[in-house]
Coordinates of C-alpha atoms in Angstrom, one line a residue:
Chain A
X1 CA 65.1 -141.3 118.5
X2 CA 67.6 -140.9 122.4
X3 CA 71.1 -138.4 121.8
X4 CA 72.7 -141.2 122.5
X5 CA 71.0 -143.7 120.6
X6 CA 71.5 -140.8 116.5
X7 CA 75.9 -140.9 118.2
X8 CA 75.9 -145.0 118.4
X9 CA 74.5 -144.9 114.8
X10 CA 76.6 -141.9 113.9
X11 CA 79.7 -143.9 114.9
X12 CA 80.1 -146.0 112.1
X13 CA 81.6 -144.5 109.8
X14 CA 82.8 -146.6 106.2
X15 CA 80.5 -148.8 106.6
X16 CA 77.0 -150.0 105.9
X17 CA 74.3 -150.2 107.9
X18 CA 71.8 -152.4 107.8
X19 CA 67.7 -152.2 108.0
X20 CA 65.9 -155.1 109.6
X21 CA 61.8 -154.8 109.9
X22 CA 59.7 -156.4 112.8
X23 CA 56.6 -156.1 110.4
X24 CA 55.5 -158.5 108.2
X25 CA 57.6 -157.8 104.6
X26 CA 55.5 -158.4 101.5
X27 CA 53.1 -160.7 104.3
X28 CA 56.0 -162.8 105.8
X29 CA 56.5 -162.3 109.3
X30 CA 61.0 -163.7 109.6
X31 CA 62.9 -163.6 112.3
X32 CA 65.5 -160.2 113.1
X33 CA 68.5 -162.9 113.2
X34 CA 67.3 -164.2 109.7
X35 CA 66.8 -161.1 108.5
X36 CA 70.1 -159.9 110.0
X37 CA 71.8 -163.4 108.3
X38 CA 71.4 -162.6 105.1
X39 CA 72.6 -159.3 104.8
X40 CA 76.1 -160.8 106.5
X41 CA 75.6 -163.4 103.9
X42 CA 75.1 -160.7 100.7
X43 CA 77.6 -158.4 103.3
X44 CA 79.9 -160.4 102.9
X45 CA 79.3 -161.7 98.8
X46 CA 79.4 -158.7 97.9
X47 CA 82.2 -157.5 99.4
X48 CA 81.1 -154.7 102.2
X49 CA 81.8 -154.0 105.5
X50 CA 78.8 -154.5 107.5
X51 CA 80.1 -154.8 111.4
X52 CA 77.4 -153.0 113.8
X53 CA 74.4 -153.9 114.7
X54 CA 71.1 -153.6 112.5
X55 CA 68.4 -150.4 112.4
X56 CA 65.8 -152.0 113.5
X57 CA 61.8 -150.1 112.3
X58 CA 58.8 -149.8 114.3
X59 CA 56.5 -152.7 114.4
X60 CA 54.1 -149.6 113.4
X61 CA 52.9 -149.5 109.3
X62 CA 53.4 -146.8 107.5
X63 CA 56.8 -145.7 109.7
X64 CA 59.9 -144.8 108.6
X65 CA 61.5 -143.7 111.8
X66 CA 64.1 -145.4 112.6
X67 CA 65.2 -145.4 108.1
X68 CA 65.0 -141.9 108.5
X69 CA 67.9 -142.4 110.7
X70 CA 69.7 -144.5 109.1
X71 CA 69.6 -142.1 105.8
X72 CA 70.1 -139.8 107.7
X73 CA 73.5 -141.3 109.2
X74 CA 74.3 -141.9 105.3
X75 CA 77.5 -138.8 104.7
X76 CA 79.2 -141.0 107.6
X77 CA 78.4 -144.3 105.9
X78 CA 78.3 -145.9 102.5
X79 CA 75.5 -146.0 103.0
X80 CA 72.1 -149.0 104.4
X81 CA 71.6 -152.8 103.7
X82 CA 68.4 -153.6 104.5
X83 CA 67.8 -157.3 105.0
X84 CA 64.4 -156.5 101.6
X85 CA 64.0 -153.9 99.0
X86 CA 60.5 -153.8 99.4
X87 CA 61.3 -152.7 103.5
X88 CA 61.1 -149.2 101.8
X89 CA 57.7 -147.1 101.4
X90 CA 54.9 -148.4 99.2
X91 CA 54.3 -144.3 98.3
X92 CA 57.1 -143.9 94.9
X93 CA 58.0 -140.4 95.6
X94 CA 58.8 -140.7 98.6
X95 CA 61.1 -144.2 97.4
X96 CA 62.4 -141.9 94.6
X97 CA 62.7 -139.5 98.2
X98 CA 64.5 -141.5 99.7
X99 CA 66.4 -141.7 96.3
X100 CA 68.0 -138.2 96.0
X101 CA 69.0 -138.5 99.2
X102 CA 71.5 -141.2 99.6
X103 CA 72.4 -140.4 96.4
X104 CA 73.5 -136.9 96.9
X105 CA 74.6 -137.7 99.4
X106 CA 76.9 -140.3 97.7
X107 CA 75.7 -143.5 99.2
X108 CA 73.8 -146.7 98.0
X109 CA 71.3 -148.2 98.6
X110 CA 71.3 -152.7 98.6
X111 CA 68.7 -155.3 98.8
X112 CA 69.9 -158.2 100.4
X113 CA 67.0 -160.8 100.1
X114 CA 66.2 -159.3 95.8
X115 CA 70.7 -159.2 95.2
X116 CA 70.1 -156.1 94.0
X117 CA 71.7 -153.1 94.6
X118 CA 71.2 -149.8 93.4
X119 CA 74.9 -147.4 92.9
X120 CA 72.6 -144.2 91.7
X121 CA 70.1 -143.3 90.0
X122 CA 70.6 -145.4 87.1
X123 CA 70.1 -148.6 89.1
X124 CA 66.5 -147.1 90.3
X125 CA 64.3 -148.3 86.4
X126 CA 64.3 -151.5 87.5
X127 CA 63.9 -151.5 90.4
X128 CA 61.0 -149.3 90.2
X129 CA 59.4 -152.1 88.0
X130 CA 59.0 -154.5 89.7
X131 CA 57.6 -152.2 92.2
X132 CA 54.9 -151.0 90.3
X133 CA 54.3 -154.7 88.2
X134 CA 54.1 -155.5 92.2
X135 CA 51.4 -154.1 92.7
X136 CA 49.2 -155.3 90.8
X137 CA 50.3 -158.6 90.1
X138 CA 48.6 -161.5 91.4
X139 CA 50.1 -164.0 94.5
X140 CA 48.7 -167.7 94.0
X141 CA 50.8 -170.0 96.1
X142 CA 50.6 -173.3 94.7
X143 CA 48.5 -175.8 97.1
X144 CA 49.0 -177.1 98.8
X145 CA 50.9 -180.6 98.3
X146 CA 50.3 -182.2 102.0
X147 CA 46.6 -182.1 101.5
X148 CA 47.0 -184.0 97.9
X149 CA 48.5 -186.6 99.8
X150 CA 45.9 -186.5 102.4
X151 CA 43.2 -187.4 99.7
X152 CA 41.7 -183.5 101.5
Chain B
X1 CA 81.1 -174.5 67.5
X2 CA 80.1 -178.5 67.6
X3 CA 78.6 -179.7 64.6
X4 CA 75.2 -181.5 65.6
X5 CA 75.6 -185.4 65.1
X6 CA 72.9 -186.9 62.9
X7 CA 70.2 -185.7 61.4
X8 CA 68.1 -183.2 64.0
X9 CA 65.1 -185.0 66.4
X10 CA 61.7 -185.5 65.3
X11 CA 59.8 -184.0 68.2
X12 CA 61.9 -181.0 66.9
X13 CA 59.0 -177.9 65.3
X14 CA 59.3 -175.6 63.9
X15 CA 58.8 -171.6 66.4
X16 CA 59.1 -168.9 63.6
X17 CA 56.3 -167.1 62.2
X18 CA 56.2 -165.5 59.9
X19 CA 54.0 -162.3 60.1
X20 CA 53.2 -163.8 56.0
X21 CA 52.4 -166.7 58.0
X22 CA 48.9 -168.0 57.4
X23 CA 46.0 -166.9 59.4
X24 CA 43.2 -168.4 61.4
X25 CA 41.5 -166.5 63.5
X26 CA 43.6 -164.3 65.5
X27 CA 46.7 -166.7 66.1
X28 CA 48.3 -167.9 63.0
X29 CA 48.7 -172.0 62.4
X30 CA 52.4 -172.4 62.7
X31 CA 51.5 -170.5 67.3
X32 CA 48.6 -173.0 67.0
X33 CA 50.6 -175.9 66.2
X34 CA 53.4 -174.7 68.5
X35 CA 50.7 -174.5 71.2
X36 CA 48.7 -177.4 70.5
X37 CA 52.1 -179.5 70.5
X38 CA 53.0 -178.0 73.9
X39 CA 49.8 -178.6 75.4
X40 CA 49.6 -182.4 73.6
X41 CA 52.9 -183.5 74.9
X42 CA 54.0 -180.1 78.5
X43 CA 57.4 -179.3 75.7
X44 CA 58.5 -178.9 72.7
X45 CA 61.8 -178.8 71.7
X46 CA 63.0 -175.9 68.7
X47 CA 65.6 -175.2 67.1
X48 CA 67.0 -172.7 68.5
X49 CA 66.1 -168.5 66.9
X50 CA 69.9 -166.9 67.9
X51 CA 72.9 -169.8 66.9
X52 CA 75.3 -167.0 68.0
X53 CA 73.4 -166.0 71.4
X54 CA 74.0 -169.9 72.0
X55 CA 77.0 -170.1 70.9
X56 CA 78.4 -166.4 72.6
X57 CA 77.0 -168.9 75.6
X58 CA 78.5 -171.3 75.5
X59 CA 81.5 -170.6 75.3
X60 CA 81.4 -168.8 78.1
X61 CA 80.5 -171.6 79.7
X62 CA 84.2 -173.8 78.0
X63 CA 86.3 -170.5 78.8
X64 CA 85.2 -170.0 82.6
X65 CA 85.3 -174.5 82.7
X66 CA 89.0 -173.7 80.9
X67 CA 89.7 -171.4 83.0
X68 CA 89.1 -174.1 86.3
X69 CA 91.0 -176.0 85.5
X70 CA 93.7 -173.5 84.2
X71 CA 94.0 -174.3 80.6
X72 CA 93.9 -172.9 77.3
X73 CA 90.8 -170.9 75.9
X74 CA 89.6 -173.5 74.0
X75 CA 89.6 -174.4 70.0
X76 CA 86.4 -176.8 70.9
X77 CA 84.4 -175.2 73.1
X78 CA 81.3 -178.2 72.7
X79 CA 84.7 -180.4 72.0
X80 CA 86.4 -179.5 75.6
X81 CA 82.7 -179.8 77.5
X82 CA 81.5 -182.9 76.0
X83 CA 84.6 -184.5 77.7
X84 CA 85.3 -182.4 80.5
X85 CA 85.5 -185.9 82.9
X86 CA 88.4 -186.5 81.3
X87 CA 89.8 -183.4 83.5
X88 CA 88.1 -183.7 87.1
X89 CA 86.6 -185.6 89.5
X90 CA 82.8 -185.7 90.3
X91 CA 83.9 -184.1 93.7
X92 CA 84.7 -180.9 91.7
X93 CA 82.7 -181.1 90.2
X94 CA 79.9 -178.7 91.5
X95 CA 83.0 -176.1 92.1
X96 CA 83.8 -175.5 89.3
X97 CA 80.0 -175.2 87.8
X98 CA 79.5 -172.2 90.4
X99 CA 82.0 -170.4 89.9
X100 CA 81.3 -170.7 86.2
X101 CA 77.7 -169.0 86.5
X102 CA 78.7 -167.2 89.2
X103 CA 80.4 -165.7 87.0
X104 CA 77.8 -165.8 84.1
X105 CA 75.4 -164.1 87.0
X106 CA 76.3 -161.6 86.9
X107 CA 77.2 -160.4 83.8
X108 CA 74.6 -158.1 81.9
X109 CA 74.3 -159.6 78.3
X110 CA 74.0 -163.8 80.0
X111 CA 70.1 -163.2 80.1
X112 CA 69.3 -161.1 77.6
X113 CA 71.0 -163.7 75.5
X114 CA 69.8 -166.3 77.1
X115 CA 66.3 -164.7 75.7
X116 CA 67.3 -164.7 72.5
X117 CA 68.0 -168.0 71.8
X118 CA 63.9 -168.9 71.9
X119 CA 61.6 -165.0 71.5
X120 CA 59.1 -166.4 69.9
X121 CA 59.2 -169.5 71.3
X122 CA 57.8 -168.2 75.2
X123 CA 56.1 -164.8 73.3
X124 CA 53.7 -167.2 71.9
X125 CA 53.7 -170.7 74.5
X126 CA 53.7 -167.8 77.2
X127 CA 53.1 -163.7 76.4
X128 CA 54.9 -161.3 75.3
X129 CA 55.0 -158.9 78.6
X130 CA 57.2 -161.4 80.2
X131 CA 58.9 -162.0 84.2
X132 CA 62.2 -163.7 83.8
X133 CA 64.3 -166.0 86.4
X134 CA 66.9 -163.7 87.7
X135 CA 69.4 -166.2 87.6
X136 CA 70.0 -169.4 85.5
X137 CA 70.4 -172.2 86.8
X138 CA 73.2 -174.5 84.8
X139 CA 73.5 -178.3 85.7
X140 CA 76.6 -179.8 85.0
X141 CA 76.1 -184.6 85.0
X142 CA 79.3 -186.9 84.9
X143 CA 78.7 -189.9 83.2
X144 CA 78.5 -192.2 86.3
X145 CA 78.4 -189.7 89.1
X146 CA 75.5 -190.3 90.9
X147 CA 75.9 -186.8 92.8
X148 CA 75.2 -184.8 90.0
X149 CA 71.3 -186.5 90.3
X150 CA 68.1 -184.5 90.5
X151 CA 65.1 -186.4 92.1
X152 CA 61.5 -187.0 89.9
X153 CA 60.1 -183.5 91.1
X154 CA 57.6 -181.4 89.1
X155 CA 58.5 -177.1 89.9
X156 CA 55.2 -176.2 92.2
X157 CA 55.9 -179.1 94.5
X158 CA 59.0 -176.7 95.3
X159 CA 56.7 -173.2 95.4
X160 CA 56.5 -172.5 91.3
X161 CA 53.8 -171.3 89.7
X162 CA 51.5 -173.4 87.1
X163 CA 52.0 -170.4 85.2
X164 CA 55.6 -170.6 84.7
X165 CA 57.4 -172.6 82.0
X166 CA 61.3 -173.3 82.3
X167 CA 63.5 -173.0 78.9
X168 CA 65.5 -176.1 79.1
X169 CA 69.6 -174.5 76.8
X170 CA 72.2 -177.7 76.5
X171 CA 75.3 -176.7 75.3
X172 CA 76.0 -180.6 73.8
X173 CA 73.9 -183.0 72.1
X174 CA 71.9 -184.4 74.7
X175 CA 69.5 -188.3 74.2
X176 CA 69.6 -191.0 76.3
X177 CA 70.4 -190.3 80.0
X178 CA 72.1 -187.5 79.0
X179 CA 70.1 -185.7 78.6
X180 CA 66.4 -185.2 81.0
X181 CA 63.5 -187.4 81.4
X182 CA 59.5 -185.6 81.9
X183 CA 55.7 -186.8 81.6
X184 CA 52.9 -185.6 79.3
X185 CA 50.5 -184.3 80.4
X186 CA 48.6 -187.3 79.8
X187 CA 50.7 -189.8 82.3
X188 CA 51.5 -187.0 84.7
X189 CA 48.2 -186.5 85.3
X190 CA 47.2 -190.6 86.2
X191 CA 50.2 -190.8 88.4
X192 CA 48.6 -187.2 90.3
X193 CA 45.7 -189.3 90.5
X194 CA 47.2 -191.8 92.7
X195 CA 49.9 -189.7 93.8
X196 CA 48.7 -190.7 97.9
X197 CA 49.9 -194.0 97.6
X198 CA 53.4 -192.2 98.3
X199 CA 52.8 -191.0 100.7
X200 CA 54.8 -192.8 103.3
X201 CA 57.2 -194.2 99.9
X202 CA 60.8 -192.4 98.6
X203 CA 61.5 -190.1 95.8
X204 CA 62.9 -193.2 94.3
X205 CA 59.4 -194.9 94.9
X206 CA 57.8 -192.6 92.9
X207 CA 60.4 -192.7 90.0
X208 CA 60.0 -196.5 90.0
X209 CA 55.9 -195.6 89.1
X210 CA 56.4 -193.3 86.9
X211 CA 59.5 -195.2 85.0
X212 CA 57.5 -197.1 82.3
X213 CA 55.1 -193.4 80.6
X214 CA 59.4 -190.9 80.7
X215 CA 60.2 -189.5 78.1
X216 CA 63.4 -189.1 77.6
X217 CA 63.1 -185.7 74.9
X218 CA 66.4 -185.6 72.1
X219 CA 67.5 -182.6 72.8
X220 CA 71.3 -181.7 70.4
X221 CA 73.4 -178.5 70.7
X222 CA 71.4 -176.1 68.4
X223 CA 67.8 -176.9 69.9
X224 CA 66.2 -175.4 72.8
X225 CA 63.3 -177.3 75.1
X226 CA 60.6 -175.4 76.1
X227 CA 58.4 -177.2 79.2
X228 CA 55.9 -177.3 82.0
X229 CA 57.3 -177.3 85.5
X230 CA 54.1 -179.0 86.4
X231 CA 54.8 -181.8 85.7
X232 CA 57.3 -184.9 87.1
X233 CA 60.6 -184.5 85.6
X234 CA 64.6 -185.0 86.4
X235 CA 66.9 -186.8 85.5
X236 CA 68.4 -190.1 86.7
X237 CA 72.7 -191.4 85.9
X238 CA 73.9 -190.4 82.6
X239 CA 75.2 -193.4 81.4
X240 CA 76.3 -191.7 78.1
X241 CA 79.9 -191.4 77.0
X242 CA 79.4 -187.8 76.9
X243 CA 78.8 -184.8 79.6
X244 CA 76.3 -182.3 79.9
X245 CA 76.0 -179.1 80.3
X246 CA 72.4 -177.2 79.6
X247 CA 70.5 -173.8 81.0
X248 CA 67.4 -174.1 82.9
X249 CA 65.7 -170.9 83.6
X250 CA 61.9 -169.9 84.0
X251 CA 59.9 -167.7 82.4
X252 CA 55.7 -166.4 83.0
X253 CA 53.9 -164.0 82.0
X254 CA 54.2 -160.5 83.8
X255 CA 50.5 -160.9 85.3
X256 CA 50.2 -163.9 85.7
X257 CA 49.9 -165.5 88.6
X258 CA 52.6 -165.3 91.1
X259 CA 53.6 -168.8 93.1
X260 CA 56.1 -168.5 96.3
X261 CA 59.5 -167.7 93.7
X262 CA 58.1 -163.9 94.3
X263 CA 59.1 -161.1 91.7
X264 CA 61.6 -159.4 92.6
X265 CA 63.4 -161.7 94.6
X266 CA 63.9 -164.9 91.7
X267 CA 61.7 -163.1 88.7
X268 CA 62.1 -160.1 87.5
X269 CA 60.0 -157.8 84.7
X270 CA 62.1 -157.7 80.7
X271 CA 59.1 -156.6 78.4
X272 CA 57.0 -153.6 80.0
X273 CA 55.5 -153.2 77.5
X274 CA 54.0 -148.8 76.7
X275 CA 50.3 -149.4 77.9
X276 CA 50.4 -151.0 80.4
X277 CA 53.2 -148.7 82.2
X278 CA 50.7 -146.2 81.4
X279 CA 47.8 -147.8 82.5
X280 CA 50.1 -148.2 85.6
X281 CA 50.3 -145.1 86.2
X282 CA 47.5 -144.0 85.4
X283 CA 45.1 -143.3 88.9
X284 CA 41.9 -142.3 88.9
X285 CA 40.3 -138.5 89.0
X286 CA 39.1 -138.2 92.8
X287 CA 37.3 -135.4 94.7
X288 CA 33.4 -135.5 93.2
X289 CA 30.9 -135.3 95.2
X290 CA 27.4 -137.0 95.2

């Protein structure tokens, strides 16, 4: 990331930074502007200030460079509003490290889609339960109703 | 607490298998009966297991309604809810409903109390390792109000997994059109077999086709209903004298297949057992070569 963009990220004192994805989130591709709407709606409902352009993660699988940048600015910001908590790294130890950094800097993490706030370590157990069960849970979308109507 | 206005409804089944209940195979006779009834009828109506929890929920809703109306805390919460239509009109009821349920859903005790209303029944019908819908829904249906009608549907048509059940808990006595309607599994299957003929018809046409077969389970205050959301159900205009107030919330076995209503967004684990925690954390050993 260029020095100029880093400075832009750092000139955000007192507000939250949104974080959106280009790659699929749990298998779904969500347009950036829709992710932005979900974040703004969450911020409004939670009375959080989030006036800035969100950081957009790069598309490469397993890449968290933008998230790293956003976490680095947390001492200057109040924290991060992710479009979804499922944009956090899949590896539990890496997530834990991120929690540690954000809370140590006095910030908080928010999942707008899930409507879940992590204000401190006491909130992470609940989210980690969701991550862990999700690793093993089977997803089988309901049958396509249109196919039933078509008789196929 | 409001008193029920008559004898318990006939469809109520006992839901409290005790440790000394007769055993046959791996489940008690009481659990077998509950399962048989659920499979045959698609629903069970049971006495609530924790009346104190239900009272707390009902009282919190009534206090919320009184607050919204700028009235004092009601001495008889059930009576206030039942007669709320005398105090506001259909155009205001949704704002009041949203205000109440949004407030309740921010409080941790609400989900815990709701589960305790029918914990044993849920565990018998679904399992004891569970995911619960993260937000309770609240329905308010005033007499004659056609704006609160929920057309016939099955939740599986809206992305829910057929492995889910709904725990439906009224805060007032519900009967007749003040209750909800439901198709039982056999009738549901018969109508689904002909479903394609509705492809160019309306939901109202569908209701008229199933109407002769729907049932209207009577569920009084102090009772709860668990039903399968793969069955067609809904409500109609309430032509009874009182307003219907009811909660609904979905439960599923933690590891049964999820539909579009996902873990984290819609569901949350509520009872993860120790062995499962250990299993999820286990990593197989690696590093040996042939």
